[in-house]
CSV table of C-alpha atoms in Angstrom, one decimal:
chain,number,residue,atom,x,y,z
A,1,MET,CA,143.5,87.5,155.6
A,2,VAL,CA,144.6,84.0,154.6
A,3,LEU,CA,143.1,82.8,151.3
A,4,SER,CA,142.4,79.2,150.3
A,5,SER,CA,144.8,77.7,147.8
A,6,THR,CA,142.1,77.2,145.1
A,7,PRO,CA,140.0,80.2,144.0
A,8,VAL,CA,136.2,79.7,143.8
A,9,VAL,CA,136.5,81.2,140.3
A,10,ARG,CA,139.5,82.0,138.1
A,11,LEU,CA,139.6,83.7,134.7
A,12,SER,CA,142.7,82.9,132.7
A,13,GLY,CA,143.5,84.9,129.5
A,14,VAL,CA,139.8,85.8,129.1
A,15,SER,CA,138.8,88.1,126.3
A,16,LYS,CA,135.3,89.1,125.1
A,17,THR,CA,134.6,91.0,121.9
A,18,TYR,CA,131.4,92.2,120.3
A,19,GLY,CA,132.3,92.7,116.7
A,20,SER,CA,135.2,95.2,116.6
A,21,THR,CA,134.6,96.3,120.2
A,22,LYS,CA,136.8,94.7,122.9
A,23,ALA,CA,134.9,94.5,126.1
A,24,LEU,CA,137.6,92.5,128.0
A,25,THR,CA,141.2,91.9,126.9
A,26,GLU,CA,143.3,89.0,128.2
A,27,VAL,CA,142.1,89.2,131.7
A,28,ASP,CA,143.6,87.1,134.5
A,29,PHE,CA,141.5,87.3,137.7
A,30,SER,CA,140.6,85.2,140.8
A,31,CYS,CA,138.2,85.4,143.6
A,32,PHE,CA,138.5,83.1,146.7
A,33,SER,CA,136.1,81.6,149.2
A,34,GLY,CA,135.6,83.6,152.4
A,35,GLU,CA,136.6,87.0,151.0
A,36,VAL,CA,134.7,90.1,149.9
A,37,HIS,CA,136.4,91.2,146.7
A,38,ALA,CA,135.5,94.6,145.4
A,39,ILE,CA,135.7,95.5,141.7
A,40,LEU,CA,136.3,99.2,140.8
A,41,GLY,CA,136.3,100.9,137.4
A,42,GLU,CA,134.5,103.6,135.5
A,43,ASN,CA,131.7,102.9,133.0
A,44,GLY,CA,133.2,100.9,130.1
A,45,ALA,CA,136.0,99.4,132.2
A,46,GLY,CA,134.7,95.9,131.7
A,47,LYS,CA,133.1,95.2,135.1
A,48,SER,CA,129.6,94.3,133.7
A,49,THR,CA,131.2,92.0,131.1
A,50,LEU,CA,133.3,90.3,133.8
A,51,ILE,CA,130.3,89.4,135.9
A,52,LYS,CA,128.2,88.4,132.9
A,53,LEU,CA,130.9,85.9,132.0
A,54,ILE,CA,131.0,84.5,135.5
A,55,ALA,CA,127.2,84.4,135.7
A,56,GLY,CA,126.9,82.5,132.3
A,57,VAL,CA,125.0,85.4,130.6
A,58,VAL,CA,127.7,85.6,127.9
A,59,GLN,CA,130.6,83.4,127.0
A,60,PRO,CA,134.3,84.4,126.5
A,61,THR,CA,135.7,84.8,123.0
A,62,GLU,CA,139.1,83.5,124.3
A,63,GLY,CA,140.4,82.1,127.5
A,64,LYS,CA,139.0,79.8,130.2
A,65,ILE,CA,136.9,80.0,133.4
A,66,THR,CA,137.7,77.6,136.3
A,67,VAL,CA,135.3,77.0,139.2
A,68,ASN,CA,136.7,75.4,142.3
A,69,GLY,CA,139.6,74.1,140.2
A,70,LYS,CA,137.5,72.6,137.4
A,71,GLU,CA,137.4,74.2,133.9
A,72,LEU,CA,133.8,74.9,132.9
A,73,VAL,CA,131.8,76.2,130.0
A,74,LEU,CA,129.1,78.4,131.5
A,75,LYS,CA,126.6,78.3,128.6
A,76,ASN,CA,123.8,79.9,130.5
A,77,PRO,CA,122.9,81.3,133.9
A,78,SER,CA,121.2,78.1,135.0
A,79,ILE,CA,124.5,76.2,134.6
A,80,ALA,CA,126.3,79.0,136.5
A,81,THR,CA,123.7,78.9,139.3
A,82,SER,CA,124.0,75.1,139.6
A,83,HIS,CA,127.7,75.6,140.4
A,84,GLY,CA,126.9,78.2,143.1
A,85,LEU,CA,127.6,81.3,141.0
A,86,VAL,CA,124.8,83.6,141.9
A,87,CYS,CA,124.5,87.2,140.5
A,88,MET,CA,122.4,90.2,141.5
A,89,PHE,CA,122.6,92.5,138.5
A,90,GLN,CA,122.4,96.3,138.6
A,91,GLU,CA,119.7,96.1,136.0
A,92,LEU,CA,117.2,94.3,138.2
A,93,SER,CA,116.0,91.0,136.9
A,94,LEU,CA,112.6,90.8,138.7
A,95,VAL,CA,109.4,90.3,136.6
A,96,PRO,CA,107.3,93.4,137.3
A,97,ASP,CA,103.9,91.8,136.7
A,98,LEU,CA,104.5,88.8,139.0
A,99,SER,CA,104.3,88.9,142.8
A,100,VAL,CA,107.2,89.0,145.2
A,101,ARG,CA,106.5,85.3,146.0
A,102,GLU,CA,106.5,84.2,142.4
A,103,ASN,CA,109.8,86.1,141.7
A,104,ILE,CA,111.5,84.5,144.7
A,105,MET,CA,110.5,81.0,143.5
A,106,LEU,CA,111.5,81.6,139.8
A,107,GLY,CA,114.7,79.8,139.2
A,108,ALA,CA,115.1,78.6,142.8
A,109,PRO,CA,116.8,75.2,143.4
A,110,GLY,CA,114.3,72.4,142.8
A,111,THR,CA,112.2,74.5,140.4
A,112,GLY,CA,111.5,73.2,136.9
A,113,PHE,CA,109.2,71.2,134.7
A,114,GLY,CA,106.2,73.2,135.9
A,115,TRP,CA,107.1,73.0,139.6
A,116,LEU,CA,107.9,76.0,141.8
A,117,ASN,CA,109.8,75.4,145.0
A,118,SER,CA,107.9,77.3,147.7
A,119,LYS,CA,110.4,76.2,150.4
A,120,VAL,CA,112.5,79.2,149.6
A,121,VAL,CA,109.7,81.7,150.5
A,122,PRO,CA,110.1,81.5,154.4
A,123,GLN,CA,113.9,81.9,153.9
A,124,ALA,CA,113.3,85.0,151.8
A,125,GLU,CA,110.9,86.5,154.3
A,126,SER,CA,113.5,86.0,157.1
A,127,ILE,CA,116.1,87.8,155.0
A,128,LEU,CA,113.8,90.7,154.2
A,129,GLU,CA,113.0,91.1,157.9
A,130,GLN,CA,116.8,91.4,158.6
A,131,ILE,CA,117.2,94.2,156.1
A,132,ASP,CA,114.1,96.3,157.0
A,133,GLY,CA,111.9,94.7,154.4
A,134,ALA,CA,109.4,93.1,156.7
A,135,HIS,CA,106.7,95.4,155.3
A,136,ILE,CA,107.2,93.8,151.8
A,137,ARG,CA,104.4,91.3,151.5
A,138,MET,CA,104.9,88.2,149.4
A,139,SER,CA,101.6,88.9,147.6
A,140,MET,CA,102.7,92.4,146.5
A,141,ARG,CA,103.2,92.9,142.8
A,142,VAL,CA,106.8,93.8,142.0
A,143,ALA,CA,105.7,96.7,139.7
A,144,ASP,CA,104.1,98.4,142.8
A,145,LEU,CA,107.4,98.4,144.8
A,146,THR,CA,109.8,101.3,145.1
A,147,LEU,CA,113.2,100.9,143.6
A,148,ALA,CA,114.7,100.4,147.0
A,149,GLU,CA,112.2,97.7,147.9
A,150,ARG,CA,112.9,95.9,144.6
A,151,GLN,CA,116.6,95.9,145.5
A,152,GLN,CA,115.7,94.3,148.9
A,153,VAL,CA,113.7,91.6,147.1
A,154,GLU,CA,116.7,90.9,144.7
A,155,ILE,CA,119.0,90.6,147.7
A,156,ALA,CA,116.7,88.1,149.4
A,157,LYS,CA,116.2,86.2,146.2
A,158,ALA,CA,120.0,85.9,145.6
A,159,LEU,CA,120.7,84.7,149.2
A,160,THR,CA,118.1,81.9,148.9
A,161,ARG,CA,120.1,80.4,146.0
A,162,ASN,CA,122.8,79.0,148.5
A,163,PRO,CA,125.7,80.8,146.7
A,164,LYS,CA,129.3,79.7,146.7
A,165,LEU,CA,130.1,83.0,144.9
A,166,LEU,CA,127.7,85.9,145.4
A,167,ILE,CA,128.0,88.6,142.8
A,168,LEU,CA,126.5,92.0,143.9
A,169,ASP,CA,126.4,94.6,141.2
A,170,GLU,CA,125.4,98.0,142.7
A,171,SER,CA,123.1,96.0,145.0
A,172,THR,CA,122.8,98.8,147.6
A,173,SER,CA,122.6,101.8,145.2
A,174,ALA,CA,119.0,102.7,146.1
A,175,LEU,CA,119.2,101.9,149.8
A,176,ASN,CA,119.7,104.3,152.7
A,177,SER,CA,122.6,104.0,155.0
A,178,SER,CA,120.7,102.2,157.7
A,179,VAL,CA,119.5,99.4,155.4
A,180,VAL,CA,123.0,99.2,153.7
A,181,GLU,CA,124.6,98.4,157.1
A,182,LYS,CA,122.1,95.6,157.7
A,183,VAL,CA,122.8,94.2,154.2
A,184,PHE,CA,126.5,94.4,154.9
A,185,LYS,CA,125.9,92.4,158.1
A,186,LEU,CA,124.3,89.6,156.0
A,187,ILE,CA,127.2,89.7,153.5
A,188,ARG,CA,129.8,89.4,156.3
A,189,LYS,CA,127.9,86.4,157.6
A,190,GLN,CA,128.1,84.8,154.2
A,191,ARG,CA,131.8,85.5,154.1
A,192,GLU,CA,132.2,83.8,157.5
A,193,LEU,CA,130.4,80.8,156.1
A,194,GLY,CA,133.0,80.5,153.4
A,195,VAL,CA,131.1,82.2,150.6
A,196,GLY,CA,133.1,84.3,148.2
A,197,VAL,CA,131.6,87.7,147.4
A,198,LEU,CA,132.3,89.9,144.3
A,199,PHE,CA,131.1,93.4,145.2
A,200,ILE,CA,130.7,96.2,142.7
A,201,SER,CA,129.9,99.7,144.0
A,202,HIS,CA,130.8,103.3,143.1
A,203,ARG,CA,130.5,104.4,146.7
A,204,PHE,CA,134.0,104.5,148.2
A,205,HIS,CA,132.8,104.4,151.8
A,206,GLU,CA,130.9,101.1,151.1
A,207,ILE,CA,134.1,99.6,149.6
A,208,GLU,CA,136.1,100.8,152.6
A,209,ALA,CA,133.5,99.3,155.0
A,210,LEU,CA,133.1,95.9,153.4
A,211,ALA,CA,135.9,94.8,151.1
A,212,ASP,CA,138.9,92.6,152.0
A,213,ARG,CA,140.6,93.1,148.6
A,214,ILE,CA,140.1,95.5,145.7
A,215,SER,CA,140.7,94.9,142.0
A,216,ILE,CA,140.7,97.7,139.4
A,217,PHE,CA,139.7,97.4,135.8
A,218,ARG,CA,140.2,100.1,133.1
A,219,ASN,CA,139.3,100.1,129.4
A,220,GLY,CA,138.5,96.4,129.4
A,221,GLN,CA,141.8,95.4,131.1
A,222,TYR,CA,142.7,94.2,134.5
A,223,VAL,CA,145.0,96.7,136.2
A,224,GLU,CA,145.8,95.4,139.7
A,225,THR,CA,144.6,93.9,143.0
A,226,PHE,CA,145.5,95.1,146.5
A,227,ASP,CA,144.3,94.8,150.1
A,228,ASN,CA,141.6,97.3,151.3
A,229,GLY,CA,143.4,100.2,153.0
A,230,ALA,CA,146.6,99.8,151.1
A,231,PHE,CA,146.1,103.0,149.1
A,232,ASP,CA,144.3,106.3,149.5
A,233,TYR,CA,141.3,107.5,147.4
A,234,GLY,CA,143.5,109.7,145.1
A,235,TYR,CA,145.7,106.7,144.1
A,236,ILE,CA,142.7,104.5,143.5
A,237,ILE,CA,140.9,107.0,141.4
A,238,SER,CA,144.0,107.7,139.3
A,239,ARG,CA,144.3,104.0,138.6
A,240,MET,CA,140.6,103.8,137.7
A,241,VAL,CA,140.5,106.6,135.2
A,242,GLY,CA,144.2,106.7,134.0
A,243,GLN,CA,144.8,110.2,135.3
A,244,ARG,CA,144.9,111.9,138.6
A,245,ILE,CA,141.7,113.4,140.0
A,246,ASP,CA,142.6,115.6,143.0
A,247,ASP,CA,139.1,116.0,144.2
A,248,ILE,CA,135.9,114.3,143.2
A,249,PHE,CA,133.8,117.3,144.2
A,250,PRO,CA,134.3,120.9,142.9
A,251,PRO,CA,135.3,123.5,145.5
A,252,LYS,CA,132.4,125.2,147.2
A,253,LYS,CA,132.0,129.0,146.9
A,254,VAL,CA,130.7,131.1,149.8
A,255,PHE,CA,127.0,131.1,149.3
A,256,ASN,CA,125.2,134.5,149.1
A,257,THR,CA,122.5,134.2,151.7
A,258,GLU,CA,121.0,137.4,150.3
A,259,ALA,CA,120.5,136.1,146.8
A,260,GLU,CA,117.1,136.3,145.2
A,261,GLU,CA,114.6,133.7,146.3
A,262,VAL,CA,113.7,131.1,143.7
A,263,LEU,CA,111.5,128.7,145.6
A,264,LYS,CA,109.9,129.0,149.0
A,265,LEU,CA,107.7,126.4,150.7
A,266,ASP,CA,105.6,127.2,153.7
A,267,SER,CA,104.0,124.3,155.6
A,268,TYR,CA,103.9,122.3,152.4
A,269,SER,CA,102.0,119.0,153.1
A,270,TRP,CA,100.5,116.0,151.4
A,271,LYS,CA,98.4,113.6,153.5
A,272,GLY,CA,100.2,110.4,154.1
A,273,GLY,CA,103.4,111.6,152.5
A,274,PHE,CA,104.9,114.7,154.1
A,275,ASN,CA,103.9,117.4,156.5
A,276,ASN,CA,104.8,121.0,157.2
A,277,VAL,CA,107.8,121.2,154.9
A,278,SER,CA,109.2,124.8,154.9
A,279,ILE,CA,112.3,125.7,153.0
A,280,THR,CA,113.8,128.6,151.1
A,281,LEU,CA,115.9,128.0,148.0
A,282,ARG,CA,117.9,130.9,146.5
A,283,GLN,CA,119.7,131.6,143.2
A,284,GLY,CA,123.0,129.8,143.0
A,285,GLN,CA,122.2,127.5,146.0
A,286,ILE,CA,122.5,123.7,146.0
A,287,THR,CA,120.2,122.4,148.8
A,288,GLY,CA,120.2,118.7,149.8
A,289,PHE,CA,117.3,116.5,150.9
A,290,GLY,CA,118.6,113.6,153.0
A,291,GLY,CA,117.2,110.9,155.4
A,292,LEU,CA,116.3,107.3,155.3
A,293,ASP,CA,114.5,106.0,152.2
A,294,GLY,CA,110.7,106.6,152.1
A,295,GLN,CA,110.6,109.5,154.6
A,296,GLY,CA,108.7,111.8,152.2
A,297,GLN,CA,111.6,113.7,150.5
A,298,ASN,CA,111.0,112.2,147.1
A,299,GLU,CA,107.3,113.0,147.3
A,300,VAL,CA,108.1,116.7,147.9
A,301,LEU,CA,109.9,116.7,144.6
A,302,LEU,CA,107.0,115.0,142.9
A,303,GLY,CA,104.6,117.5,144.4
A,304,LEU,CA,106.7,120.5,143.2
A,305,PHE,CA,106.5,119.1,139.7
A,306,GLY,CA,102.7,118.8,139.7
A,307,LEU,CA,102.5,115.0,140.1
A,308,LEU,CA,100.6,114.9,143.3
A,309,LYS,CA,97.0,115.9,144.0
A,310,ASN,CA,95.5,117.7,147.0
A,311,THR,CA,98.7,119.1,148.4
A,312,ALA,CA,98.4,121.8,151.1
A,313,GLY,CA,100.5,124.8,152.2
A,314,GLU,CA,102.1,127.4,150.1
A,315,ILE,CA,104.5,127.3,147.1
A,316,GLN,CA,106.2,130.6,146.1
A,317,ILE,CA,108.2,130.9,142.8
A,318,ALA,CA,110.2,134.1,142.7
A,319,GLY,CA,108.0,135.6,145.3
A,320,HIS,CA,104.7,134.7,143.7
A,321,SER,CA,102.3,132.2,145.3
A,322,VAL,CA,101.5,129.4,142.8
A,323,LYS,CA,99.5,126.2,142.8
A,324,ILE,CA,101.2,123.5,140.7
A,325,THR,CA,98.8,120.9,139.4
A,326,HIS,CA,100.5,119.5,136.3
A,327,PRO,CA,104.1,118.9,135.0
A,328,LYS,CA,103.4,121.0,131.9
A,329,GLN,CA,102.7,123.9,134.2
A,330,ALA,CA,105.8,123.2,136.3
A,331,LYS,CA,108.2,123.2,133.3
A,332,ALA,CA,106.7,126.2,131.6
A,333,PRO,CA,109.1,129.2,131.4
A,334,ASP,CA,107.2,131.3,133.9
A,335,LEU,CA,107.8,128.7,136.6
A,336,GLY,CA,110.9,127.0,135.2
A,337,ILE,CA,110.9,123.8,137.3
A,338,ALA,CA,112.7,120.6,135.9
A,339,LEU,CA,112.7,117.2,137.6
A,340,VAL,CA,115.2,114.4,136.9
A,341,PRO,CA,113.5,111.4,138.5
A,342,GLU,CA,114.9,108.6,140.7
A,343,ASP,CA,114.6,105.7,138.2
A,344,ARG,CA,116.0,106.8,134.9
A,345,LYS,CA,114.9,103.6,133.1
A,346,THR,CA,111.2,103.6,134.0
A,347,GLU,CA,110.6,107.3,134.8
A,348,GLY,CA,113.2,109.3,133.0
A,349,LEU,CA,113.8,107.7,129.6
A,350,VAL,CA,112.1,105.7,126.8
A,351,LEU,CA,114.8,103.0,126.4
A,352,GLU,CA,114.0,101.8,123.0
A,353,GLN,CA,113.8,105.3,121.5
A,354,SER,CA,116.9,107.1,120.2
A,355,ILE,CA,118.9,109.6,122.2
A,356,ALA,CA,117.6,112.4,120.0
A,357,ARG,CA,113.9,111.4,120.6
A,358,ASN,CA,114.5,111.2,124.3
A,359,LEU,CA,116.1,114.6,124.4
A,360,GLU,CA,113.1,116.1,122.7
A,361,LEU,CA,110.6,114.8,125.1
A,362,SER,CA,111.0,117.4,127.8
A,363,ALA,CA,110.9,120.4,125.4
A,364,LEU,CA,107.8,119.2,123.4
A,365,GLY,CA,105.0,121.6,124.0
A,366,THR,CA,107.1,124.1,125.8
A,367,LYS,CA,106.5,127.7,124.7
A,368,GLY,CA,109.4,129.3,123.0
A,369,VAL,CA,111.5,126.1,122.8
A,370,ASN,CA,112.2,124.3,119.5
A,371,ALA,CA,112.4,120.7,120.7
A,372,LEU,CA,113.7,119.5,117.3
A,373,ASP,CA,116.7,121.8,117.3
A,374,PRO,CA,119.7,119.6,118.4
A,375,THR,CA,121.9,122.6,119.2
A,376,ILE,CA,119.9,123.4,122.4
A,377,TYR,CA,121.2,120.1,123.9
A,378,GLN,CA,124.7,120.2,122.5
A,379,THR,CA,126.3,122.3,125.2
A,380,PHE,CA,125.2,120.0,128.0
A,381,LEU,CA,126.1,116.8,126.1
A,382,GLU,CA,129.6,118.2,125.5
A,383,ALA,CA,129.9,119.3,129.2
A,384,LEU,CA,128.9,115.8,130.3
A,385,GLU,CA,131.0,114.1,127.6
A,386,LEU,CA,128.3,111.8,126.4
A,387,LYS,CA,129.7,108.6,124.8
A,388,CYS,CA,127.6,107.4,121.9
A,389,ASN,CA,127.8,106.4,118.3
A,390,SER,CA,125.3,109.0,117.2
A,391,LEU,CA,122.2,110.7,118.5
A,392,ASP,CA,120.2,108.1,116.6
A,393,GLN,CA,121.5,105.3,118.8
A,394,PRO,CA,118.8,103.7,121.1
A,395,VAL,CA,119.2,104.8,124.7
A,396,SER,CA,119.0,101.1,125.8
A,397,GLN,CA,122.5,100.6,124.3
A,398,LEU,CA,124.2,103.2,126.5
A,399,SER,CA,125.8,102.5,129.8
A,400,GLY,CA,124.0,103.6,133.0
A,401,GLY,CA,126.1,106.7,133.3
A,402,ASN,CA,125.5,107.8,129.7
A,403,GLN,CA,121.8,107.2,130.1
A,404,GLN,CA,121.8,109.5,133.1
A,405,LYS,CA,123.6,112.2,131.0
A,406,VAL,CA,120.8,112.0,128.5
A,407,ALA,CA,118.2,112.3,131.3
A,408,LEU,CA,120.0,115.4,132.6
A,409,ALA,CA,120.6,117.1,129.3
A,410,LYS,CA,117.0,116.9,128.1
A,411,TRP,CA,115.9,119.0,131.1
A,412,LEU,CA,118.8,121.4,131.2
A,413,ALA,CA,118.0,122.4,127.6
A,414,LEU,CA,114.9,124.1,129.0
A,415,ASN,CA,117.1,126.5,131.0
A,416,PRO,CA,115.2,125.9,134.3
A,417,ARG,CA,115.4,128.3,137.2
A,418,CYS,CA,114.9,125.4,139.7
A,419,LEU,CA,116.4,122.0,139.0
A,420,LEU,CA,115.0,119.0,141.1
A,421,LEU,CA,117.2,115.9,141.2
A,422,ALA,CA,116.3,112.6,142.8
A,423,ASP,CA,119.5,110.6,143.4
A,424,PRO,CA,121.1,111.5,140.1
A,425,THR,CA,124.4,109.6,140.6
A,426,ARG,CA,122.9,106.3,141.8
A,427,GLY,CA,124.9,103.4,140.4
A,428,ILE,CA,127.2,105.4,138.1
A,429,ASP,CA,131.0,105.5,137.9
A,430,VAL,CA,133.2,108.0,139.7
A,431,LYS,CA,134.3,109.8,136.5
A,432,THR,CA,130.7,110.4,135.5
A,433,LYS,CA,129.9,111.5,139.0
A,434,THR,CA,132.7,114.0,138.9
A,435,GLN,CA,131.3,115.4,135.6
A,436,ILE,CA,127.8,115.7,137.0
A,437,TYR,CA,129.1,117.4,140.2
A,438,ALA,CA,131.1,119.9,138.2
A,439,LEU,CA,128.1,120.7,136.0
A,440,LEU,CA,125.8,121.2,138.9
A,441,ARG,CA,128.3,123.6,140.5
A,442,ARG,CA,128.5,125.5,137.2
A,443,LEU,CA,124.7,125.6,136.9
A,444,ALA,CA,124.5,127.0,140.5
A,445,ASP,CA,127.2,129.6,139.7
A,446,SER,CA,125.0,130.7,136.8
A,447,GLY,CA,122.1,131.3,139.1
A,448,ILE,CA,120.1,128.1,138.9
A,449,ALA,CA,118.7,126.8,142.2
A,450,VAL,CA,119.3,123.1,142.7
A,451,LEU,CA,117.4,120.8,145.0
A,452,LEU,CA,119.3,117.5,145.3
A,453,LEU,CA,117.8,114.4,147.0
A,454,SER,CA,120.6,112.1,147.7
A,455,THR,CA,121.1,108.8,149.6
A,456,ASP,CA,124.9,109.4,149.5
A,457,PHE,CA,125.8,111.6,152.5
A,458,GLU,CA,129.2,112.5,150.9
A,459,GLU,CA,127.2,114.4,148.2
A,460,LEU,CA,125.2,116.2,150.9
A,461,ILE,CA,128.5,117.1,152.7
A,462,HIS,CA,130.7,118.1,149.8
A,463,LEU,CA,128.3,119.4,147.1
A,464,CYS,CA,125.5,121.0,149.0
A,465,ASP,CA,125.4,124.4,150.6
A,466,ASP,CA,122.9,123.1,153.2
A,467,ALA,CA,120.8,120.0,153.7
A,468,HIS,CA,117.3,119.3,155.1
A,469,ILE,CA,117.1,115.8,156.8
A,470,PHE,CA,113.7,114.1,156.7
A,471,TYR,CA,112.2,111.7,159.2
A,472,ASP,CA,108.6,110.3,159.0
A,473,GLY,CA,107.5,112.9,156.5
A,474,GLU,CA,108.9,115.9,158.2
A,475,ILE,CA,112.2,117.9,158.2
A,476,VAL,CA,113.8,117.2,161.5
A,477,SER,CA,117.1,119.0,161.0
A,478,HIS,CA,118.6,121.7,158.8
A,479,LEU,CA,122.3,121.4,158.5
A,480,LYS,CA,124.7,123.9,157.1
A,481,GLY,CA,128.4,124.9,157.3
A,482,SER,CA,130.4,122.9,159.8
A,483,GLU,CA,127.2,121.1,160.9
A,484,LEU,CA,127.2,119.2,157.6
A,485,THR,CA,128.9,116.0,158.8
A,486,ALA,CA,128.3,112.3,158.3
A,487,GLU,CA,127.6,111.9,162.0
A,488,ASN,CA,125.0,114.7,162.1
A,489,ILE,CA,123.3,113.4,158.9
A,490,ILE,CA,123.0,109.9,160.1
A,491,ALA,CA,121.9,110.9,163.6
A,492,ALA,CA,119.2,113.2,162.1
A,493,SER,CA,118.1,110.4,159.7
A,494,LEU,CA,117.4,108.3,162.8
A,495,ASN,CA,115.7,111.3,164.6
A,496,ILE,CA,118.6,111.6,167.1
A,497,GLN,CA,119.4,115.3,167.5
A,498,THR,CA,123.1,116.1,167.8
A,499,GLY,CA,123.5,119.3,165.9
A,500,GLY,CA,121.9,121.7,163.3
A,501,GLU,CA,118.7,123.6,163.3
A,502,VAL,CA,116.0,121.5,164.9
A,503,HIS,CA,112.6,121.4,163.4
A,504,GLY,CA,109.3,120.2,164.8
C-alpha cells in the first residue's frame, strides 16, 4: 500500500516513566491515514501506555507527539478527541448505571455546558444494526448488557466521534467470529475513507485478516514494523517475547475414551436459555463449548455451578445423580466443581482487594481447606509466573493477564475434579495464553476434567479433545479428531452441517 507523506500521528523519542518504572523508552512510531496498523506485544510491552499517550490519558515524560504534522500537547482525552484521536479502551469506559443512549451522547461532538447531542443516537443505532446489535435498545441500562453487547456499544460510540485515528484496544475480544467479521467490514470502510486505525489484538487470525502493517513492542521499547504477511507466526512470537516459542499450544496426547466419567449431562435444560444438552466429560479430557455468543453455552456453565434456578434434566458427578442449587454446594469436595467466569473484573475478582484476599475468596467456607494458608496457591502462581510486587498488592494494579492468573489460581487451589472456564484467555497476551494452555494440559494429564467455553476457534482446535457447538440453546454438532477444523466450527455455529456428529 502507498502511505501518505505525513503520518496522522507520530511519536518522536517518547518515554514515559512512573517513578522508577519505565513504561516506554525512547519510542519512535508513526501511523498513517488510510491504514490499519496492528500493535503486538505481550503484557507489559508498552501497548497500553502507547495508546494512552495518543488518547491524552497520560502525557509523555520525554519526547513529542505530532498530529497531522503539528506538534501537540494532549493534556486530556477531550483535546485528543477534538483532533480526531478516538480510542476504545480494553477496559470499557461506559457508565454502567446510565442508559445506552446516555453513554452514546456523553462526550459526543457538540456536547457540553449541560447539553447532550442527541444527533449521534441514530448514527449509533445504524452502526449497531450493522454489527448484529439491533436488539440493543437505547433505553437499556449498560449494567444489564452482556460483555459482548457492551463492546458493541463501545464500537458504535467510537465511530460516532468522526475519528481521524481510531484506536481499538482488544475491541473484539468478547465477540464471536460472525460479529467480528461485521466489525472488520466497518473498519475497512473507515480505512477506505482515509481514517487511520491502530488495532491491538492478541488473536493472530484477526491481525492476519485486517492489518496492513504490524509493529512489535517489547519491554517498553519499539522493536520493528513490517507489512502483514512478511513473516510467519514463529518469527513474530519470537520478536514479541524475546525468545523462540515453537508452538503456542502444548501437544495433545491420545485421549483415553475409557477413562472414568467425571460429569455427565442428560437432557439438561433451562427454560429460555438452553435445551436438551447431553455431554459426557471424563478424567483428563478437555472439552470445548463453541458457537456464536449468547447461544446458551455460558448459561450451561452457570447452571453447573448452581447459579440458575429451575433447571431440568439430569446431572451426574462421578456416576451419582445430583441437583446443584448453590455455588457452595458445587465447590464442595464431594462435587469438586470450579468456575472461572467470563468477566474477571466484575465476576471473578474484587479489584480493590489485595491478591491475597482475592485468592482466599474461593476457599472460604470450604471443608478441609485452610483459605488463609498461602502455600496452597503458590504452586499455581509459580506455574503461571504471576508478576506482582507482593501478594498485598491490589488486584486493580495488575495487568489483565496477571489478573486472570489470580482468578485461575484461587480456584485451582481447591483441587477441583471438574474445571469450568468461560473464555479464560480473552484479551490477554500470547505468552500468558501459552502459560495457561500448558497449565490446562498438565491439569488434564493429572486427571482433572476441563470444560472450556471459548470464542477463539484456534483454542477449540488445538487445545480441546472434542468440542460441542451451540446454536439457539442446543448442541448442534459434536466435533472431534480430524473434524475439529475452523470450517466445521464456523459452519456449525451458523447451523450449517458439514461434518461431525449431528444433534437435534
